[in-house]
Amino acid sequence: MRRWAPVGLALLIGVLGWAQTPLAPPASPEQVLELLQVLPAPPDLKESLAGELIAAMNEQRLTPGVALAFLEEVAELSQADREDALGILNHALAWGYILDPLLNETLKGLRLGRPWPEVAGVLKLRIRLLDATQQVFQWQGVLLMPLGEVQPFQLRAPRPGPPPEAELVLETAWAIGDFLVAGGSPADAASMAREVEERLLRLRGWWLPAELVDRLLAELSPALIQQIVGLALSPERR
Amino acid sequence: MMWSSDLEERIREVLAQEAEAAREGLEGLEERVMRAIAQRAARPSLWRRLKERWGLGFSPRWALAGAASLALILGFVLGRMFAPSPLPLSAQAGTLFAVVNPQAHSVAVMGDFSAWQPIPLSDPDGDGIWTAVLDLPPGRYEYAFLVDGKWVGQDPQADEYVRSFGEYASVRYVGTGGGA
């Protein structure tokens, strides 16, 4: 019977494996950098991107598979659009944000066949909201960072994986962005505040630390949201 | 010429001689038959014959493992055939994506979990219920279906919907909290 045991085990593993559809095989950081090197783009931009991409992937702010899919799509764009896309990526990388949602938003827009300027417009709005949310949270003391230390690089992770504060900024900015991108009025701060509250309550305690969410919810108001949106949409930020 | 009475006498004599000659062989016949029956081995069981024929000798531990494997396989197959859960599964058990569309020729799901690359759903029994179970780590995921290449963004099983680029997308919260 012992000779049948491997066959039985292989059969069992095969059947159990059949139960789940595998996701795409994960890409490696090396694959991302190799693709970046062959992209037709200015060498100084690629050099800057390479360093930032390595840092972002090491800090788990960016998944190699998402980065690879993004670069593959960018490679298909026109020269001008490609440089614009890489410039946006470079900016977001340098500011230390969690990148996966931004790149996934790009991929979704391109999958829907939207022209690059439309996709870029959404991305720039998302990035401005991230900037503004981070700043307002720091001003309001939600992130408990002294004002003297307000630097965008504070969102870089001191340990593997993004810090929860970065996740809090991301989810708040993303909830506001979802409202605006769907066509909501920037003046409807009350609705945006509700969207943010619902999003954070869904994530509270398992994805975001409860104490961090509670601290923000205690401060959350239409006025706070209006401050974020006003900062994000101010003409000097466009 | 021989009379019939003489013939009858003659036959009787011959038979007597034959019986006398066979007596030695018949002596102890019953005893020998009974001894042979007693010595004959009982017919082995089907399992024993299979074991001897195919060499299927194994310990109870392997028998238990085999039975457990068979039970798992049987349970999985029956569950897949008869009880497609309408509820999203937990992240540990995999997250079920399902579309009911008997007219569809191809169905795929794509989202944040696949960098928006389509992952095909399958309908092996042709009942129009297309499914895929994805092993997703906890998190919030946006996704949409492609039904015969057409974007279908609103999944009835979603926790919420978002709208961007003029199309809806569904959202699942997978993990220990949230919806799914």
Short mmCIF file of N, CA and C in Angstrom, two decimals, chain B residues 47-141:
data_model
loop_
_atom_site.label_atom_id
_atom_site.label_comp_id
_atom_site.label_asym_id
_atom_site.label_seq_id
_atom_site.Cartn_x
_atom_site.Cartn_y
_atom_site.Cartn_z
N TRP B 47 -11.99 -9.48 0.78
CA TRP B 47 -10.88 -8.58 1.10
C TRP B 47 -9.55 -9.31 1.09
N ARG B 48 -9.60 -10.61 1.70
CA ARG B 48 -8.37 -11.39 1.78
C ARG B 48 -7.91 -11.80 0.38
N ARG B 49 -8.91 -12.15 -0.47
CA ARG B 49 -8.54 -12.56 -1.82
C ARG B 49 -7.96 -11.37 -2.60
N LEU B 50 -8.57 -10.16 -2.39
CA LEU B 50 -8.05 -8.97 -3.06
C LEU B 50 -6.63 -8.66 -2.59
N LYS B 51 -6.49 -8.81 -1.27
CA LYS B 51 -5.20 -8.53 -0.66
C LYS B 51 -4.13 -9.45 -1.24
N GLU B 52 -4.49 -10.75 -1.36
CA GLU B 52 -3.53 -11.72 -1.90
C GLU B 52 -3.28 -11.49 -3.38
N ARG B 53 -4.39 -11.11 -4.06
CA ARG B 53 -4.26 -10.93 -5.51
C ARG B 53 -3.44 -9.68 -5.85
N TRP B 54 -3.74 -8.54 -5.16
CA TRP B 54 -3.13 -7.25 -5.52
C TRP B 54 -2.08 -6.77 -4.53
N GLY B 55 -1.87 -7.49 -3.47
CA GLY B 55 -0.86 -7.07 -2.50
C GLY B 55 -1.27 -5.84 -1.73
N LEU B 56 -2.57 -5.71 -1.42
CA LEU B 56 -3.06 -4.51 -0.73
C LEU B 56 -2.91 -4.63 0.78
N GLY B 57 -1.73 -4.76 1.26
CA GLY B 57 -1.56 -4.86 2.70
C GLY B 57 -1.15 -3.52 3.28
N PHE B 58 -1.92 -2.99 4.22
CA PHE B 58 -1.51 -1.73 4.86
C PHE B 58 -2.08 -1.69 6.27
N SER B 59 -1.52 -0.72 7.01
CA SER B 59 -1.88 -0.63 8.41
C SER B 59 -3.20 0.12 8.59
N PRO B 60 -3.82 -0.02 9.77
CA PRO B 60 -5.06 0.71 10.04
C PRO B 60 -4.89 2.22 9.90
N ARG B 61 -3.67 2.71 10.18
CA ARG B 61 -3.42 4.15 10.07
C ARG B 61 -3.63 4.62 8.63
N TRP B 62 -3.11 3.81 7.70
CA TRP B 62 -3.28 4.17 6.29
C TRP B 62 -4.73 4.03 5.87
N ALA B 63 -5.38 3.02 6.43
CA ALA B 63 -6.80 2.85 6.10
C ALA B 63 -7.60 4.05 6.55
N LEU B 64 -7.27 4.57 7.74
CA LEU B 64 -7.96 5.75 8.28
C LEU B 64 -7.69 6.97 7.40
N ALA B 65 -6.41 7.11 7.01
CA ALA B 65 -6.06 8.26 6.16
C ALA B 65 -6.79 8.18 4.83
N GLY B 66 -6.84 6.97 4.28
CA GLY B 66 -7.53 6.79 3.01
C GLY B 66 -9.01 7.10 3.13
N ALA B 67 -9.60 6.64 4.22
CA ALA B 67 -11.03 6.89 4.42
C ALA B 67 -11.29 8.38 4.57
N ALA B 68 -10.41 9.06 5.30
CA ALA B 68 -10.58 10.50 5.48
C ALA B 68 -10.45 11.23 4.15
N SER B 69 -9.49 10.80 3.34
CA SER B 69 -9.30 11.44 2.03
C SER B 69 -10.53 11.25 1.15
N LEU B 70 -11.02 10.01 1.16
CA LEU B 70 -12.22 9.73 0.35
C LEU B 70 -13.40 10.56 0.83
N ALA B 71 -13.52 10.69 2.16
CA ALA B 71 -14.63 11.47 2.70
C ALA B 71 -14.50 12.93 2.28
N LEU B 72 -13.27 13.46 2.30
CA LEU B 72 -13.04 14.85 1.89
C LEU B 72 -13.42 15.05 0.42
N ILE B 73 -12.94 14.14 -0.39
CA ILE B 73 -13.20 14.26 -1.83
C ILE B 73 -14.70 14.17 -2.09
N LEU B 74 -15.33 13.18 -1.45
CA LEU B 74 -16.76 12.98 -1.65
C LEU B 74 -17.54 14.21 -1.17
N GLY B 75 -17.15 14.72 0.00
CA GLY B 75 -17.82 15.90 0.54
C GLY B 75 -17.66 17.10 -0.37
N PHE B 76 -16.45 17.26 -0.90
CA PHE B 76 -16.20 18.39 -1.80
C PHE B 76 -17.04 18.28 -3.06
N VAL B 77 -17.03 17.07 -3.63
CA VAL B 77 -17.76 16.89 -4.89
C VAL B 77 -19.26 17.10 -4.68
N LEU B 78 -19.79 16.50 -3.60
CA LEU B 78 -21.21 16.65 -3.33
C LEU B 78 -21.55 18.11 -3.04
N GLY B 79 -20.67 18.76 -2.27
CA GLY B 79 -20.91 20.16 -1.94
C GLY B 79 -20.91 21.02 -3.18
N ARG B 80 -19.97 20.71 -4.08
CA ARG B 80 -19.88 21.49 -5.32
C ARG B 80 -21.08 21.24 -6.22
N MET B 81 -21.57 20.00 -6.17
CA MET B 81 -22.69 19.65 -7.04
C MET B 81 -24.02 20.18 -6.53
N PHE B 82 -24.22 20.07 -5.24
CA PHE B 82 -25.58 20.29 -4.74
C PHE B 82 -25.76 21.53 -3.86
N ALA B 83 -24.70 22.07 -3.33
CA ALA B 83 -24.90 23.16 -2.37
C ALA B 83 -24.00 24.35 -2.65
N PRO B 84 -24.20 25.03 -3.79
CA PRO B 84 -23.43 26.24 -4.00
C PRO B 84 -23.88 27.32 -3.03
N SER B 85 -22.97 27.75 -2.14
CA SER B 85 -23.37 28.70 -1.11
C SER B 85 -23.66 30.05 -1.72
N PRO B 86 -24.80 30.65 -1.40
CA PRO B 86 -25.10 31.98 -1.91
C PRO B 86 -24.35 33.06 -1.13
N LEU B 87 -23.69 32.68 -0.03
CA LEU B 87 -23.04 33.68 0.82
C LEU B 87 -21.55 33.74 0.51
N PRO B 88 -20.96 34.91 0.60
CA PRO B 88 -19.51 35.01 0.43
C PRO B 88 -18.82 34.21 1.53
N LEU B 89 -17.78 33.51 1.15
CA LEU B 89 -17.07 32.72 2.14
C LEU B 89 -16.04 33.59 2.84
N SER B 90 -15.51 33.10 3.91
CA SER B 90 -14.49 33.87 4.62
C SER B 90 -13.19 33.80 3.85
N ALA B 91 -12.26 34.66 4.22
CA ALA B 91 -10.99 34.70 3.50
C ALA B 91 -10.25 33.38 3.65
N GLN B 92 -10.43 32.74 4.79
CA GLN B 92 -9.72 31.50 5.03
C GLN B 92 -10.21 30.40 4.09
N ALA B 93 -11.51 30.40 3.81
CA ALA B 93 -12.07 29.35 2.97
C ALA B 93 -12.06 29.74 1.50
N GLY B 94 -11.64 30.95 1.18
CA GLY B 94 -11.70 31.43 -0.19
C GLY B 94 -12.92 32.31 -0.36
N THR B 95 -12.84 33.21 -1.30
CA THR B 95 -13.95 34.13 -1.53
C THR B 95 -14.63 33.75 -2.84
N LEU B 96 -15.92 33.53 -2.73
CA LEU B 96 -16.68 33.05 -3.89
C LEU B 96 -17.17 34.22 -4.73
N PHE B 97 -16.93 34.15 -6.00
CA PHE B 97 -17.50 35.09 -6.96
C PHE B 97 -18.42 34.29 -7.88
N ALA B 98 -19.64 34.76 -8.02
CA ALA B 98 -20.60 33.98 -8.80
C ALA B 98 -21.46 34.89 -9.68
N VAL B 99 -21.75 34.41 -10.84
CA VAL B 99 -22.64 35.11 -11.77
C VAL B 99 -23.65 34.08 -12.28
N VAL B 100 -24.92 34.44 -12.24
CA VAL B 100 -25.95 33.56 -12.81
C VAL B 100 -26.34 34.12 -14.18
N ASN B 101 -25.95 33.43 -15.20
CA ASN B 101 -26.27 33.88 -16.56
C ASN B 101 -26.20 32.69 -17.52
N PRO B 102 -27.33 32.02 -17.72
CA PRO B 102 -27.33 30.83 -18.59
C PRO B 102 -27.00 31.13 -20.05
N GLN B 103 -27.18 32.40 -20.45
CA GLN B 103 -26.92 32.73 -21.87
C GLN B 103 -25.45 33.04 -22.14
N ALA B 104 -24.68 33.25 -21.07
CA ALA B 104 -23.30 33.71 -21.26
C ALA B 104 -22.41 32.61 -21.85
N HIS B 105 -21.46 33.03 -22.64
CA HIS B 105 -20.47 32.10 -23.19
C HIS B 105 -19.15 32.17 -22.44
N SER B 106 -18.85 33.32 -21.86
CA SER B 106 -17.64 33.44 -21.05
C SER B 106 -17.89 34.48 -19.96
N VAL B 107 -17.39 34.18 -18.78
CA VAL B 107 -17.52 35.09 -17.64
C VAL B 107 -16.17 35.16 -16.94
N ALA B 108 -15.77 36.36 -16.56
CA ALA B 108 -14.50 36.54 -15.83
C ALA B 108 -14.72 37.58 -14.75
N VAL B 109 -13.87 37.52 -13.73
CA VAL B 109 -13.88 38.55 -12.69
C VAL B 109 -12.51 39.20 -12.70
N MET B 110 -12.50 40.49 -12.43
CA MET B 110 -11.21 41.21 -12.36
C MET B 110 -11.35 42.31 -11.34
N GLY B 111 -10.23 42.66 -10.74
CA GLY B 111 -10.30 43.67 -9.70
C GLY B 111 -8.94 43.99 -9.13
N ASP B 112 -8.97 44.64 -7.97
CA ASP B 112 -7.72 45.01 -7.32
C ASP B 112 -6.85 43.79 -7.04
N PHE B 113 -7.51 42.65 -6.82
CA PHE B 113 -6.77 41.43 -6.47
C PHE B 113 -6.02 40.84 -7.65
N SER B 114 -6.34 41.27 -8.87
CA SER B 114 -5.69 40.69 -10.05
C SER B 114 -5.07 41.77 -10.94
N ALA B 115 -4.86 42.97 -10.36
CA ALA B 115 -4.37 44.11 -11.15
C ALA B 115 -5.29 44.31 -12.37
N TRP B 116 -6.58 44.04 -12.18
CA TRP B 116 -7.61 44.22 -13.20
C TRP B 116 -7.36 43.36 -14.44
N GLN B 117 -6.71 42.24 -14.22
CA GLN B 117 -6.60 41.23 -15.29
C GLN B 117 -7.72 40.21 -15.10
N PRO B 118 -8.42 39.83 -16.16
CA PRO B 118 -9.56 38.92 -16.02
C PRO B 118 -9.15 37.52 -15.53
N ILE B 119 -9.92 37.01 -14.58
CA ILE B 119 -9.77 35.63 -14.11
C ILE B 119 -11.05 34.89 -14.50
N PRO B 120 -10.95 33.85 -15.30
CA PRO B 120 -12.18 33.20 -15.79
C PRO B 120 -12.98 32.53 -14.69
N LEU B 121 -14.31 32.63 -14.78
CA LEU B 121 -15.21 31.84 -13.94
C LEU B 121 -15.58 30.59 -14.74
N SER B 122 -15.97 29.55 -14.04
CA SER B 122 -16.29 28.32 -14.76
C SER B 122 -17.71 27.86 -14.44
N ASP B 123 -18.27 27.14 -15.39
CA ASP B 123 -19.62 26.58 -15.23
C ASP B 123 -19.57 25.14 -15.76
N PRO B 124 -18.92 24.24 -15.02
CA PRO B 124 -18.68 22.90 -15.57
C PRO B 124 -19.94 22.10 -15.85
N ASP B 125 -21.01 22.33 -15.06
CA ASP B 125 -22.21 21.52 -15.29
C ASP B 125 -23.22 22.21 -16.21
N GLY B 126 -22.85 23.40 -16.71
CA GLY B 126 -23.68 24.06 -17.69
C GLY B 126 -25.03 24.53 -17.18
N ASP B 127 -25.13 24.79 -15.86
CA ASP B 127 -26.42 25.24 -15.32
C ASP B 127 -26.56 26.75 -15.32
N GLY B 128 -25.58 27.43 -15.89
CA GLY B 128 -25.65 28.89 -15.97
C GLY B 128 -25.14 29.60 -14.74
N ILE B 129 -24.63 28.85 -13.75
CA ILE B 129 -24.05 29.46 -12.56
C ILE B 129 -22.53 29.42 -12.71
N TRP B 130 -21.96 30.57 -12.93
CA TRP B 130 -20.51 30.68 -13.16
C TRP B 130 -19.86 31.06 -11.85
N THR B 131 -18.81 30.34 -11.48
CA THR B 131 -18.19 30.60 -10.18
C THR B 131 -16.67 30.55 -10.26
N ALA B 132 -16.06 31.24 -9.31
CA ALA B 132 -14.62 31.11 -9.05
C ALA B 132 -14.43 31.38 -7.57
N VAL B 133 -13.56 30.63 -6.96
CA VAL B 133 -13.22 30.85 -5.55
C VAL B 133 -11.78 31.34 -5.50
N LEU B 134 -11.60 32.54 -4.98
CA LEU B 134 -10.27 33.13 -4.95
C LEU B 134 -9.77 33.18 -3.51
N ASP B 135 -8.52 32.89 -3.35
CA ASP B 135 -7.90 32.92 -2.03
C ASP B 135 -7.36 34.33 -1.79
N LEU B 136 -8.19 35.19 -1.22
CA LEU B 136 -7.80 36.59 -1.05
C LEU B 136 -7.39 36.86 0.38
N PRO B 137 -6.30 37.56 0.58
CA PRO B 137 -5.97 37.99 1.93
C PRO B 137 -6.96 39.06 2.38
N PRO B 138 -7.07 39.28 3.70
CA PRO B 138 -8.02 40.29 4.16
C PRO B 138 -7.77 41.65 3.52
N GLY B 139 -8.84 42.37 3.28
CA GLY B 139 -8.70 43.70 2.70
C GLY B 139 -9.98 44.15 2.02
N ARG B 140 -9.92 45.32 1.44
CA ARG B 140 -11.07 45.88 0.70
C ARG B 140 -10.75 45.78 -0.78
N TYR B 141 -11.65 45.17 -1.54
CA TYR B 141 -11.36 44.92 -2.95
C TYR B 141 -12.48 45.46 -3.84
#
